[in-house]
Amino acid sequence: MVARAVEYKESDILLTVLTADEGKLTVSARGARKHGSPHAAASQVLCCSRMVLSEYRDRLTLKEAEVLETFAGLREDLPSMALAVYLADLAQTFAPEGDMFHLTVAALLALCKRKHPPALIKAAFEMRALCDAGFDPTLNPALPPPQGDAASATDYIRSAPVSKVFSFTLGEAALKKFAALCERITLEQTERMPPSLEYYKGLAP
């Protein structure tokens, strides 16, 4: 899944790709910006593809790509797309640890289906990414442990299969507190406010 795409040279795109088996990779999509390029669709941010790569001078190059999922539903709603881009940014940060590929795909599918509040998807993604990367807040003596509904949600998110990690509910007030907790811990651990999060927060109702 393309988590980031940066224009490179005259017509290339440099891709940051999350994979199921190899973690995070940097891939050069040569000529992807040319009209009619066979790599154009697979080089879009948040596009999921089956890729064939070649290696030359320590750089991976995209040779073939079969697009599997574009998450079209996200591209029709600006706040959903902005949240998805933030989650992809966060996945890159935690990619060396945990299963960021499947977690990110599950989050994007959940956003497309619109069965769960975006705030719940965001909070659950942040908490699961933190736990998988070894920053479990319940084990950090420097942090106050989650209490009540937040504790129950944390326990569920930590142990649920990735495909079910967003399948829980919280009341409006409890979700607001839990979402604030997850975001605060995430920003403390990453030590930065991603521009994608600032953008999303400017759009979110």
Short mmCIF file of C-alpha atoms in Angstrom, two decimals:
data_model
loop_
_atom_site.label_atom_id
_atom_site.label_comp_id
_atom_site.label_asym_id
_atom_site.label_seq_id
_atom_site.Cartn_x
_atom_site.Cartn_y
_atom_site.Cartn_z
CA MET A 1 0.00 0.00 0.00
CA VAL A 2 1.38 3.40 -0.98
CA ALA A 3 1.67 5.43 2.21
CA ARG A 4 3.50 8.36 0.62
CA ALA A 5 4.27 9.54 -2.91
CA VAL A 6 6.82 12.23 -3.74
CA GLU A 7 7.52 13.60 -7.21
CA TYR A 8 11.08 12.77 -8.24
CA LYS A 9 13.13 13.90 -11.23
CA GLU A 10 11.15 14.82 -14.35
CA SER A 11 8.56 12.08 -14.43
CA ASP A 12 9.25 9.62 -11.60
CA ILE A 13 7.49 9.15 -8.26
CA LEU A 14 9.29 7.96 -5.13
CA LEU A 15 6.93 5.74 -3.16
CA THR A 16 6.93 4.76 0.49
CA VAL A 17 5.21 1.38 0.48
CA LEU A 18 3.83 -0.65 3.37
CA THR A 19 3.99 -4.39 2.72
CA ALA A 20 2.53 -7.47 4.40
CA ASP A 21 5.88 -9.27 4.70
CA GLU A 22 8.74 -6.81 4.22
CA GLY A 23 7.69 -3.86 6.36
CA LYS A 24 8.29 -0.43 4.84
CA LEU A 25 10.02 -0.08 1.47
CA THR A 26 11.11 2.81 -0.72
CA VAL A 27 10.24 2.17 -4.35
CA SER A 28 10.95 4.22 -7.46
CA ALA A 29 8.07 4.33 -9.92
CA ARG A 30 9.92 5.42 -13.04
CA GLY A 31 7.90 7.46 -15.53
CA ALA A 32 4.75 7.20 -13.40
CA ARG A 33 3.89 10.86 -14.03
CA LYS A 34 3.95 10.46 -17.81
CA HIS A 35 0.62 10.41 -19.61
CA GLY A 36 -0.51 6.82 -20.09
CA SER A 37 2.04 5.35 -17.69
CA PRO A 38 1.08 1.81 -16.60
CA HIS A 39 2.32 2.70 -13.11
CA ALA A 40 0.20 5.83 -12.62
CA ALA A 41 -2.74 4.18 -10.81
CA ALA A 42 -0.58 2.06 -8.51
CA SER A 43 1.49 5.12 -7.56
CA GLN A 44 -1.44 6.95 -5.94
CA VAL A 45 -1.33 7.48 -2.17
CA LEU A 46 -3.45 4.85 -0.35
CA CYS A 47 -3.60 2.58 -3.39
CA CYS A 48 -3.17 -1.13 -2.62
CA SER A 49 -1.48 -3.22 -5.32
CA ARG A 50 0.35 -6.45 -5.98
CA MET A 51 3.77 -5.21 -7.08
CA VAL A 52 6.69 -6.76 -8.92
CA LEU A 53 9.92 -5.00 -7.94
CA SER A 54 13.47 -5.13 -9.24
CA GLU A 55 16.63 -4.02 -7.46
CA TYR A 56 19.34 -1.95 -9.08
CA ARG A 57 22.16 -0.17 -7.25
CA ASP A 58 20.48 -0.70 -3.88
CA ARG A 59 17.22 0.88 -5.08
CA LEU A 60 13.92 -0.89 -5.65
CA THR A 61 12.10 -0.08 -8.88
CA LEU A 62 8.50 -0.82 -9.75
CA LYS A 63 8.33 -3.14 -12.75
CA GLU A 64 4.69 -4.28 -12.73
CA ALA A 65 1.64 -3.53 -10.59
CA GLU A 66 -1.86 -4.97 -10.33
CA VAL A 67 -4.17 -2.55 -8.52
CA LEU A 68 -6.24 -4.37 -5.88
CA GLU A 69 -7.96 -1.58 -3.94
CA THR A 70 -8.11 2.21 -4.31
CA PHE A 71 -10.46 2.94 -1.36
CA ALA A 72 -12.60 5.04 -3.68
CA GLY A 73 -15.05 5.85 -0.89
CA LEU A 74 -12.37 7.86 0.89
CA ARG A 75 -11.65 9.99 -2.15
CA GLU A 76 -15.26 11.20 -2.21
CA ASP A 77 -15.07 12.71 1.29
CA LEU A 78 -12.33 15.20 2.18
CA PRO A 79 -12.28 14.67 6.00
CA SER A 80 -12.15 10.87 5.53
CA MET A 81 -9.33 11.20 3.03
CA ALA A 82 -7.43 13.57 5.34
CA LEU A 83 -7.79 11.12 8.24
CA ALA A 84 -6.64 8.24 6.03
CA VAL A 85 -3.52 10.17 5.02
CA TYR A 86 -2.74 10.84 8.71
CA LEU A 87 -3.12 7.14 9.55
CA ALA A 88 -0.79 6.27 6.66
CA ASP A 89 1.73 8.82 7.97
CA LEU A 90 1.53 7.26 11.41
CA ALA A 91 1.90 3.77 9.96
CA GLN A 92 5.20 4.83 8.39
CA THR A 93 6.49 5.93 11.79
CA PHE A 94 5.64 2.60 13.40
CA ALA A 95 6.28 0.40 10.36
CA PRO A 96 9.41 -1.30 11.73
CA GLU A 97 7.22 -2.73 14.50
CA GLY A 98 3.91 -4.55 14.33
CA ASP A 99 1.67 -5.31 11.38
CA MET A 100 1.16 -1.82 10.01
CA PHE A 101 0.11 -3.02 6.56
CA HIS A 102 -2.92 -5.00 7.68
CA LEU A 103 -3.83 -2.50 10.42
CA THR A 104 -3.81 0.38 7.93
CA VAL A 105 -5.83 -1.52 5.33
CA ALA A 106 -8.38 -2.48 8.01
CA ALA A 107 -8.65 1.17 9.08
CA LEU A 108 -9.18 2.42 5.54
CA LEU A 109 -11.84 -0.21 4.87
CA ALA A 110 -13.58 0.79 8.12
CA LEU A 111 -13.54 4.43 7.05
CA CYS A 112 -15.03 3.48 3.67
CA LYS A 113 -17.84 1.46 5.25
CA ARG A 114 -18.74 4.31 7.65
CA LYS A 115 -20.06 1.89 10.29
CA HIS A 116 -17.90 3.39 13.05
CA PRO A 117 -17.25 7.02 14.00
CA PRO A 118 -14.02 8.39 12.48
CA ALA A 119 -12.88 9.39 15.98
CA LEU A 120 -13.15 5.76 17.10
CA ILE A 121 -11.19 4.50 14.09
CA LYS A 122 -8.49 7.11 14.65
CA ALA A 123 -8.19 6.37 18.38
CA ALA A 124 -8.18 2.60 17.94
CA PHE A 125 -5.55 2.83 15.19
CA GLU A 126 -3.32 5.03 17.35
CA MET A 127 -3.66 2.78 20.40
CA ARG A 128 -3.04 -0.47 18.47
CA ALA A 129 -0.04 1.05 16.67
CA LEU A 130 1.38 2.20 20.01
CA CYS A 131 0.87 -1.20 21.64
CA ASP A 132 2.37 -3.10 18.70
CA ALA A 133 5.39 -0.79 18.75
CA GLY A 134 6.00 -1.45 22.44
CA PHE A 135 4.46 1.73 23.84
CA ASP A 136 1.58 0.08 25.69
CA PRO A 137 0.31 2.87 27.98
CA THR A 138 -0.80 0.38 30.63
CA LEU A 139 2.84 -0.73 31.04
CA ASN A 140 4.38 2.75 31.10
CA PRO A 141 4.91 3.94 34.70
CA ALA A 142 5.25 7.54 33.47
CA LEU A 143 1.65 7.56 32.21
CA PRO A 144 -1.55 7.39 34.25
CA PRO A 145 -3.21 4.07 33.32
CA PRO A 146 -6.48 4.26 31.37
CA GLN A 147 -9.53 4.02 33.62
CA GLY A 148 -13.10 2.80 33.16
CA ASP A 149 -14.31 2.71 29.55
CA ALA A 150 -10.87 3.76 28.31
CA ALA A 151 -9.29 0.77 30.07
CA SER A 152 -11.84 -1.63 28.58
CA ALA A 153 -11.32 -0.16 25.10
CA THR A 154 -7.53 -0.40 25.47
CA ASP A 155 -7.75 -4.05 26.56
CA TYR A 156 -9.92 -4.87 23.56
CA ILE A 157 -7.79 -2.98 21.03
CA ARG A 158 -4.57 -4.56 22.32
CA SER A 159 -5.77 -8.15 21.91
CA ALA A 160 -8.34 -8.08 19.09
CA PRO A 161 -7.53 -9.54 15.66
CA VAL A 162 -6.56 -6.75 13.28
CA SER A 163 -9.74 -7.28 11.25
CA LYS A 164 -11.86 -6.69 14.39
CA VAL A 165 -9.86 -3.94 16.09
CA PHE A 166 -12.48 -1.26 15.29
CA SER A 167 -15.51 -3.39 16.21
CA PHE A 168 -16.39 -1.89 19.58
CA THR A 169 -18.50 0.99 20.80
CA LEU A 170 -18.12 3.85 23.27
CA GLY A 171 -20.58 6.48 24.32
CA GLU A 172 -20.05 9.96 22.94
CA ALA A 173 -18.46 11.39 26.10
CA ALA A 174 -16.28 8.31 26.69
CA LEU A 175 -15.13 8.30 23.06
CA LYS A 176 -14.17 11.97 23.23
CA LYS A 177 -12.00 11.34 26.30
CA PHE A 178 -10.49 8.17 24.85
CA ALA A 179 -9.71 9.85 21.53
CA ALA A 180 -7.97 12.71 23.34
CA LEU A 181 -5.94 10.22 25.40
CA CYS A 182 -4.83 8.21 22.36
CA GLU A 183 -3.81 11.32 20.43
CA ARG A 184 -1.89 12.76 23.39
CA ILE A 185 0.09 9.56 23.96
CA THR A 186 0.78 9.22 20.23
CA LEU A 187 2.15 12.76 19.97
CA GLU A 188 4.27 12.23 23.10
CA GLN A 189 5.80 9.08 21.66
CA THR A 190 6.38 10.40 18.14
CA GLU A 191 7.47 13.83 19.42
CA ARG A 192 5.88 15.65 16.51
CA MET A 193 2.59 16.95 15.17
CA PRO A 194 2.31 15.65 11.60
CA PRO A 195 1.01 18.23 9.11
CA SER A 196 -1.55 15.63 8.03
CA LEU A 197 -3.01 15.58 11.56
CA GLU A 198 -3.18 19.37 11.70
CA TYR A 199 -4.97 19.36 8.35
CA TYR A 200 -7.44 16.71 9.45
CA LYS A 201 -8.20 18.49 12.72
CA GLY A 202 -8.98 21.62 10.70
CA LEU A 203 -11.58 19.66 8.70
CA ALA A 204 -13.09 17.40 11.32
CA PRO A 205 -16.47 18.50 12.70
#
